[in-house]
Amino acid sequence: MSETILVNEPPQDAVVATTLSKLRKFVDAAASSQGEMRAEFSKAEAVGLNLKSAKKAISLLKKGEESTKDWVAEVTQTVRYLSLSGVELTKEQLELFSFTDTTMAPVDERAYEKGLSAGRMGENQNENPHDLSTPAGQKWMEGWNKGAEERRVVLSMEPKKEPETELIKGVSSNDASDPFDDALADRTEEE
């Protein structure tokens, strides 16, 4: 019997080296992205965002509407339990739970508010859930246009005070800590 030898197959060392270089590029990109993310969080904090709340809101947005409902129910119960435990809540704290019930608002009003939010968040105007030939569709677009304009203004504003941040451009051979090594060490510890 003759053994089949693939002539065009690269040596294993070439496969390993190529794979390592790909991984290294991803690690460099991740390090750079983390630096950019830290810079954006610093800017957000400088304009008055509560970072813990912002991260929670982003997390809930990613998880979907059901997770948001669950979280609101949890916070509502927590406030109730605090009250039952004798914690005196301020008027401002209690007013947090008296938002206008938008489900009772007219469809056109709700459509405008949803469009306004979509424009502010940078969503595409083609995401309008209403037919453009309906009053609700027109109100959604009206809200989207206003929100998109507000977004353009905010994005064009110069920050009041630019925090000093260090942008990590990637991993160099001079770095004391290598994210790739750290990731491997973390993975080894988990196993």
Coordinates of N, CA and C in Angstrom, one line a residue:
M1 N 0.8 -1.2 0.0 CA 0.0 0.0 0.0 C 0.9 1.2 0.0
S2 N 0.5 2.2 -0.8 CA 1.2 3.4 -0.8 C 0.5 4.5 0.0
E3 N 1.3 5.3 0.7 CA 0.8 6.3 1.6 C 0.5 7.6 0.7
T4 N -0.6 8.2 0.9 CA -0.9 9.4 0.1 C -0.2 10.6 0.8
I5 N 0.5 11.3 0.0 CA 1.2 12.5 0.5 C 0.7 13.7 -0.3
L6 N 0.2 14.7 0.5 CA -0.3 15.9 -0.2 C 0.9 16.8 -0.4
V7 N 1.2 17.0 -1.6 CA 2.4 17.8 -2.0 C 2.1 19.3 -1.6
N8 N 0.9 19.8 -1.8 CA 0.7 21.2 -1.6 C 0.3 21.6 -0.2
E9 N 0.3 20.6 0.7 CA -0.1 21.0 2.1 C 1.1 21.7 2.7
P10 N 0.8 22.8 3.4 CA 1.9 23.6 4.0 C 2.4 22.8 5.3
P11 N 3.6 23.1 5.7 CA 4.1 22.5 7.0 C 3.3 23.0 8.2
Q12 N 3.2 22.1 9.2 CA 2.5 22.5 10.4 C 3.0 23.8 11.0
D13 N 4.3 24.0 11.0 CA 4.8 25.2 11.6 C 4.3 26.5 10.8
A14 N 4.1 26.4 9.5 CA 3.5 27.5 8.8 C 2.1 27.7 9.2
V15 N 1.3 26.7 9.4 CA -0.1 26.8 9.8 C -0.1 27.5 11.2
V16 N 0.7 27.0 12.1 CA 0.8 27.6 13.4 C 1.2 29.1 13.4
A17 N 2.2 29.4 12.6 CA 2.7 30.8 12.6 C 1.6 31.7 11.9
T18 N 1.0 31.2 10.9 CA -0.1 32.0 10.2 C -1.2 32.3 11.2
T19 N -1.6 31.2 11.9 CA -2.7 31.3 12.8 C -2.4 32.3 14.0
L20 N -1.1 32.2 14.5 CA -0.7 33.1 15.5 C -0.7 34.6 15.1
S21 N -0.3 34.8 13.8 CA -0.3 36.2 13.3 C -1.7 36.7 13.2
K22 N -2.7 35.9 12.8 CA -4.1 36.3 12.8 C -4.6 36.6 14.2
L23 N -4.3 35.7 15.1 CA -4.7 36.0 16.5 C -4.1 37.3 17.0
R24 N -2.9 37.5 16.7 CA -2.2 38.7 17.2 C -2.9 40.0 16.6
K25 N -3.3 39.9 15.4 CA -4.0 41.1 14.8 C -5.3 41.3 15.5
F26 N -6.0 40.3 15.9 CA -7.3 40.4 16.6 C -7.0 41.0 18.0
V27 N -6.0 40.5 18.7 CA -5.6 41.0 20.0 C -5.3 42.5 19.9
D28 N -4.5 42.9 18.9 CA -4.1 44.3 18.7 C -5.4 45.2 18.5
A29 N -6.3 44.7 17.7 CA -7.5 45.4 17.4 C -8.4 45.5 18.6
A30 N -8.4 44.5 19.4 CA -9.2 44.5 20.7 C -8.6 45.5 21.6
A31 N -7.3 45.5 21.8 CA -6.6 46.5 22.7 C -6.9 47.9 22.2
S32 N -6.8 48.1 21.0 CA -7.1 49.5 20.4 C -8.6 49.9 20.7
S33 N -9.5 48.9 20.5 CA -10.9 49.2 20.7 C -11.2 49.5 22.2
Q34 N -10.5 48.7 23.0 CA -10.7 49.0 24.5 C -10.2 50.4 24.9
G35 N -9.1 50.8 24.3 CA -8.6 52.2 24.5 C -9.6 53.2 24.0
E36 N -10.2 53.0 22.8 CA -11.1 53.9 22.3 C -12.4 53.9 23.1
M37 N -12.8 52.7 23.6 CA -14.0 52.7 24.5 C -13.8 53.4 25.8
R38 N -12.6 53.3 26.4 CA -12.3 54.0 27.6 C -12.4 55.5 27.4
A39 N -11.9 55.9 26.2 CA -11.9 57.3 25.9 C -13.3 57.8 25.8
E40 N -14.2 57.1 25.1 CA -15.6 57.5 25.0 C -16.3 57.5 26.3
F41 N -16.0 56.5 27.2 CA -16.6 56.5 28.5 C -16.2 57.7 29.3
S42 N -14.9 58.1 29.1 CA -14.5 59.3 29.8 C -15.2 60.6 29.3
K43 N -15.4 60.7 28.0 CA -16.1 61.8 27.4 C -17.5 61.8 27.9
A44 N -18.2 60.6 28.0 CA -19.5 60.5 28.4 C -19.7 61.0 29.9
E45 N -18.7 60.6 30.7 CA -18.7 61.0 32.1 C -18.5 62.5 32.2
A46 N -17.7 63.1 31.3 CA -17.4 64.5 31.4 C -18.6 65.3 31.0
V47 N -19.5 64.8 30.2 CA -20.8 65.5 29.9 C -21.9 65.2 30.8
G48 N -21.6 64.4 31.9 CA -22.6 64.2 32.9 C -23.3 62.9 33.0
L49 N -22.9 61.9 32.1 CA -23.6 60.6 32.2 C -23.1 59.8 33.4
N50 N -24.1 59.2 34.0 CA -23.7 58.2 35.1 C -23.3 56.9 34.4
L51 N -22.1 56.6 34.4 CA -21.6 55.5 33.6 C -22.2 54.1 34.0
K52 N -22.4 53.9 35.3 CA -23.0 52.7 35.7 C -24.4 52.5 35.1
S53 N -25.2 53.6 35.1 CA -26.5 53.6 34.5 C -26.5 53.5 33.0
A54 N -25.5 54.1 32.4 CA -25.4 54.0 30.9 C -25.1 52.6 30.5
K55 N -24.1 52.0 31.2 CA -23.8 50.6 30.9 C -25.0 49.7 31.1
K56 N -25.8 49.9 32.1 CA -26.9 49.1 32.4 C -27.9 49.2 31.2
A57 N -28.2 50.5 30.8 CA -29.1 50.8 29.7 C -28.7 50.1 28.4
I58 N -27.4 50.2 28.1 CA -26.8 49.6 26.9 C -27.0 48.1 27.0
S59 N -26.8 47.5 28.1 CA -26.9 46.1 28.3 C -28.4 45.6 28.1
L60 N -29.3 46.4 28.7 CA -30.7 46.1 28.5 C -31.2 46.2 27.1
L61 N -30.6 47.3 26.4 CA -31.0 47.4 25.0 C -30.5 46.2 24.1
K62 N -29.4 45.7 24.5 CA -28.9 44.6 23.7 C -29.7 43.3 24.0
K63 N -30.1 43.2 25.2 CA -30.9 42.0 25.6 C -32.3 42.0 25.1
G64 N -32.9 43.1 24.9 CA -34.2 43.2 24.4 C -35.3 43.6 25.4
E65 N -36.5 43.8 24.9 CA -37.6 44.4 25.6 C -38.0 43.5 26.8
E66 N -37.9 42.2 26.7 CA -38.3 41.4 27.9 C -37.4 41.6 29.0
S67 N -36.1 41.7 28.8 CA -35.1 41.9 29.9 C -35.4 43.3 30.5
T68 N -35.8 44.3 29.7 CA -36.1 45.6 30.2 C -37.3 45.6 31.2
K69 N -38.3 44.8 30.7 CA -39.5 44.7 31.6 C -39.1 44.0 32.9
D70 N -38.3 43.0 32.8 CA -37.9 42.3 34.0 C -37.1 43.2 35.0
W71 N -36.2 44.0 34.4 CA -35.4 44.9 35.2 C -36.3 45.9 35.9
V72 N -37.2 46.5 35.1 CA -38.1 47.5 35.7 C -38.9 46.9 36.9
A73 N -39.4 45.7 36.7 CA -40.2 45.0 37.7 C -39.3 44.8 38.9
E74 N -38.0 44.4 38.7 CA -37.1 44.2 39.8 C -36.9 45.5 40.6
V75 N -36.7 46.6 39.9 CA -36.4 47.9 40.5 C -37.7 48.3 41.3
T76 N -38.8 48.1 40.7 CA -40.1 48.5 41.3 C -40.2 47.7 42.7
Q77 N -40.0 46.4 42.6 CA -40.1 45.6 43.8 C -39.1 46.0 44.9
T78 N -37.9 46.3 44.4 CA -36.8 46.8 45.3 C -37.2 48.0 46.1
V79 N -37.8 49.0 45.3 CA -38.2 50.2 46.0 C -39.4 50.0 47.0
R80 N -40.3 49.1 46.6 CA -41.4 48.7 47.5 C -40.8 48.1 48.8
Y81 N -39.8 47.1 48.6 CA -39.2 46.5 49.8 C -38.5 47.5 50.7
L82 N -37.8 48.4 50.0 CA -37.1 49.5 50.8 C -38.1 50.3 51.6
S83 N -39.2 50.6 51.0 CA -40.3 51.4 51.7 C -40.9 50.6 52.8
L84 N -41.2 49.3 52.6 CA -41.7 48.4 53.6 C -40.7 48.2 54.8
S85 N -39.4 48.4 54.5 CA -38.4 48.2 55.5 C -38.1 49.5 56.3
G86 N -38.9 50.5 56.0 CA -38.8 51.7 56.7 C -37.9 52.8 56.1
V87 N -37.4 52.5 54.9 CA -36.5 53.5 54.3 C -37.4 54.6 53.7
E88 N -37.2 55.9 54.1 CA -38.0 57.0 53.7 C -37.4 57.4 52.3
L89 N -38.3 57.3 51.3 CA -37.9 57.8 50.0 C -38.2 59.2 49.7
T90 N -37.4 59.9 49.0 CA -37.7 61.3 48.7 C -38.8 61.4 47.7
K91 N -39.4 62.6 47.6 CA -40.4 62.9 46.6 C -39.8 62.6 45.2
E92 N -38.6 63.0 44.9 CA -38.0 62.9 43.6 C -37.8 61.4 43.3
Q93 N -37.4 60.6 44.3 CA -37.3 59.2 44.1 C -38.6 58.5 43.7
L94 N -39.6 58.9 44.5 CA -40.9 58.3 44.2 C -41.5 58.7 42.8
E95 N -41.1 60.0 42.4 CA -41.6 60.5 41.1 C -41.0 59.7 39.9
L96 N -39.9 59.0 40.2 CA -39.3 58.3 39.1 C -40.3 57.2 38.6
F97 N -41.2 56.8 39.4 CA -42.1 55.7 39.1 C -43.4 56.2 38.6
S98 N -43.5 57.5 38.4 CA -44.8 58.1 37.9 C -44.7 58.6 36.5
F99 N -43.9 58.0 35.7 CA -43.8 58.3 34.3 C -45.2 58.2 33.7
T100 N -45.4 59.1 32.7 CA -46.7 59.0 32.0 C -46.8 57.7 31.3
D101 N -48.0 57.1 31.4 CA -48.2 55.8 30.8 C -48.4 56.1 29.3
T102 N -47.4 55.8 28.5 CA -47.4 56.1 27.1 C -48.3 55.2 26.3
T103 N -48.7 54.0 26.9 CA -49.5 53.1 26.2 C -50.9 53.7 26.0
M104 N -51.3 54.7 26.9 CA -52.6 55.3 26.8 C -52.6 56.5 25.8
A105 N -51.4 56.9 25.4 CA -51.3 58.1 24.6 C -51.8 57.7 23.2
P106 N -52.3 58.7 22.4 CA -52.7 58.4 21.0 C -51.5 57.9 20.2
V107 N -51.9 57.1 19.2 CA -50.9 56.4 18.4 C -49.9 57.4 17.8
D108 N -50.5 58.5 17.3 CA -49.6 59.5 16.6 C -48.6 60.1 17.6
E109 N -49.0 60.3 18.8 CA -48.1 60.8 19.9 C -47.0 59.8 20.2
R110 N -47.4 58.6 20.3 CA -46.4 57.5 20.6 C -45.5 57.4 19.4
A111 N -46.0 57.4 18.2 CA -45.2 57.3 17.0 C -44.1 58.4 17.0
Y112 N -44.5 59.7 17.3 CA -43.6 60.8 17.3 C -42.5 60.5 18.3
E113 N -42.9 60.1 19.5 CA -41.9 59.8 20.6 C -40.9 58.7 20.2
K114 N -41.4 57.7 19.6 CA -40.6 56.6 19.1 C -39.6 57.0 18.0
G115 N -40.1 57.9 17.1 CA -39.3 58.4 16.0 C -38.2 59.3 16.5
L116 N -38.6 60.2 17.5 CA -37.6 61.1 18.1 C -36.5 60.3 18.8
S117 N -36.9 59.2 19.5 CA -35.9 58.4 20.1 C -35.0 57.7 19.1
A118 N -35.6 57.2 18.0 CA -34.8 56.5 17.0 C -33.8 57.5 16.3
G119 N -34.3 58.7 16.1 CA -33.4 59.7 15.5 C -32.2 60.1 16.4
R120 N -32.5 60.2 17.7 CA -31.5 60.5 18.7 C -30.5 59.4 18.8
M121 N -30.9 58.2 18.7 CA -30.1 57.0 18.8 C -29.3 56.7 17.5
G122 N -29.6 57.4 16.4 CA -28.8 57.2 15.2 C -29.4 56.0 14.4
E123 N -30.6 55.6 14.6 CA -31.2 54.5 13.8 C -31.6 55.0 12.4
N124 N -31.7 54.1 11.5 CA -32.0 54.4 10.1 C -33.4 54.9 10.0
Q125 N -33.7 55.9 9.2 CA -35.1 56.3 9.0 C -36.0 55.3 8.4
N126 N -35.4 54.3 7.7 CA -36.1 53.3 7.1 C -36.7 52.3 8.1
E127 N -36.3 52.4 9.4 CA -36.8 51.6 10.4 C -38.2 52.0 10.9
N128 N -38.8 52.9 10.3 CA -40.2 53.4 10.6 C -41.1 52.2 10.6
P129 N -41.7 51.9 11.7 CA -42.6 50.7 11.8 C -44.0 51.0 11.2
H130 N -44.3 52.3 10.9 CA -45.6 52.7 10.4 C -45.5 53.0 8.9
D131 N -46.6 52.8 8.2 CA -46.7 53.1 6.8 C -46.6 54.6 6.6
L132 N -45.8 55.1 5.7 CA -45.6 56.5 5.6 C -46.9 57.3 5.1
S133 N -47.8 56.6 4.6 CA -49.0 57.2 4.1 C -50.0 57.4 5.3
T134 N -49.7 56.9 6.5 CA -50.6 57.1 7.6 C -50.1 58.3 8.5
P135 N -51.0 58.9 9.3 CA -50.6 59.9 10.2 C -49.5 59.5 11.2
A136 N -49.6 58.2 11.6 CA -48.6 57.7 12.6 C -47.2 57.7 11.9
G137 N -47.2 57.2 10.6 CA -46.0 57.2 9.8 C -45.4 58.5 9.7
Q138 N -46.2 59.5 9.4 CA -45.7 60.9 9.2 C -45.2 61.5 10.6
K139 N -45.9 61.2 11.7 CA -45.5 61.6 13.0 C -44.1 61.0 13.4
W140 N -44.0 59.7 13.1 CA -42.7 59.0 13.4 C -41.6 59.7 12.6
M141 N -41.8 60.0 11.3 CA -40.7 60.7 10.6 C -40.5 62.1 11.1
E142 N -41.5 62.8 11.5 CA -41.3 64.1 12.1 C -40.4 64.0 13.3
G143 N -40.8 63.0 14.2 CA -39.9 62.8 15.4 C -38.5 62.4 15.0
W144 N -38.4 61.5 14.0 CA -37.1 61.0 13.6 C -36.2 62.2 13.1
N145 N -36.8 63.0 12.3 CA -36.1 64.2 11.8 C -35.6 65.1 12.9
K146 N -36.5 65.4 13.8 CA -36.1 66.2 15.0 C -34.9 65.6 15.8
G147 N -35.1 64.3 16.1 CA -34.1 63.5 16.8 C -32.8 63.5 16.1
A148 N -32.8 63.2 14.8 CA -31.6 63.1 14.0 C -30.9 64.5 14.0
E149 N -31.6 65.6 13.9 CA -31.0 66.9 13.9 C -30.4 67.2 15.3
E150 N -31.1 66.8 16.3 CA -30.5 67.0 17.7 C -29.2 66.2 17.8
R151 N -29.2 65.0 17.2 CA -28.0 64.1 17.3 C -26.9 64.8 16.5
R152 N -27.2 65.3 15.3 CA -26.1 66.0 14.6 C -25.5 67.2 15.4
V153 N -26.4 67.9 16.1 CA -25.9 69.0 16.8 C -25.0 68.5 18.0
V154 N -25.4 67.5 18.7 CA -24.7 67.0 19.8 C -23.3 66.4 19.3
L155 N -23.3 65.7 18.2 CA -22.1 65.1 17.7 C -21.1 66.2 17.2
S156 N -21.6 67.3 16.8 CA -20.7 68.4 16.3 C -20.2 69.3 17.4
M157 N -20.8 69.2 18.6 CA -20.3 70.0 19.7 C -18.9 69.6 20.2
E158 N -18.1 70.6 20.5 CA -16.8 70.3 21.1 C -17.0 70.0 22.6
P159 N -16.3 69.0 23.1 CA -16.5 68.7 24.5 C -16.0 69.9 25.3
K160 N -16.6 70.1 26.5 CA -16.2 71.2 27.3 C -14.8 71.0 27.8
K161 N -14.4 69.8 28.2 CA -13.1 69.6 28.7 C -12.7 68.2 28.3
E162 N -11.7 68.1 27.4 CA -11.3 66.8 26.9 C -10.4 66.1 27.9
P163 N -10.9 65.0 28.5 CA -10.1 64.3 29.5 C -8.8 63.7 28.8
E164 N -7.8 63.7 29.5 CA -6.6 63.1 29.0 C -6.7 61.6 29.1
T165 N -6.6 61.0 27.9 CA -6.7 59.5 27.9 C -5.6 59.0 27.0
E166 N -5.2 57.8 27.3 CA -4.2 57.1 26.6 C -4.9 56.1 25.7
L167 N -4.7 56.2 24.4 CA -5.2 55.3 23.4 C -4.2 54.2 23.2
I168 N -4.7 53.0 23.4 CA -3.8 51.8 23.2 C -3.9 51.5 21.7
K169 N -2.9 51.6 21.0 CA -2.9 51.3 19.5 C -2.6 49.8 19.2
G170 N -2.2 49.1 20.1 CA -1.9 47.7 19.9 C -0.9 47.2 20.8
V171 N -0.4 46.0 20.6 CA 0.6 45.4 21.5 C 1.9 45.5 20.8
S172 N 2.9 46.0 21.5 CA 4.3 46.1 21.0 C 5.1 45.1 21.8
S173 N 6.3 44.8 21.3 CA 7.1 43.8 22.0 C 7.7 44.4 23.3
N174 N 7.6 45.7 23.5 CA 8.1 46.4 24.7 C 7.1 46.4 25.8
D175 N 5.8 46.0 25.5 CA 4.8 46.0 26.6 C 5.1 45.0 27.6
A176 N 4.9 45.4 28.9 CA 5.1 44.4 30.0 C 4.0 43.3 30.0
S177 N 2.8 43.7 29.7 CA 1.7 42.8 29.7 C 1.1 42.6 28.3
D178 N 1.0 41.4 27.9 CA 0.5 41.1 26.6 C -1.0 40.6 26.7
P179 N -2.0 41.3 26.1 CA -3.4 40.8 26.2 C -3.6 39.4 25.8
F180 N -2.8 39.0 24.8 CA -2.9 37.6 24.3 C -2.5 36.7 25.3
D181 N -1.3 37.0 26.0 CA -0.8 36.1 27.1 C -1.8 36.1 28.3
D182 N -2.4 37.3 28.6 CA -3.4 37.4 29.6 C -4.6 36.6 29.3
A183 N -5.1 36.6 28.1 CA -6.2 35.8 27.7 C -6.0 34.3 27.8
L184 N -4.8 33.9 27.4 CA -4.4 32.5 27.5 C -4.3 32.1 29.0
A185 N -3.7 33.0 29.8 CA -3.6 32.7 31.2 C -5.0 32.6 31.8
D186 N -5.9 33.5 31.5 CA -7.3 33.4 32.0 C -7.9 32.1 31.6
R187 N -7.8 31.7 30.3 CA -8.4 30.5 29.8 C -7.9 29.3 30.5
T188 N -6.5 29.3 30.8 CA -5.9 28.2 31.4 C -6.4 28.0 32.9
E189 N -6.6 29.2 33.6 CA -7.1 29.2 34.9 C -8.5 28.6 35.0
E190 N -9.3 29.0 33.9 CA -10.7 28.5 33.9 C -10.8 27.0 33.7
E191 N -9.9 26.5 33.0 CA -9.9 25.0 32.7 C -9.5 24.3 34.0

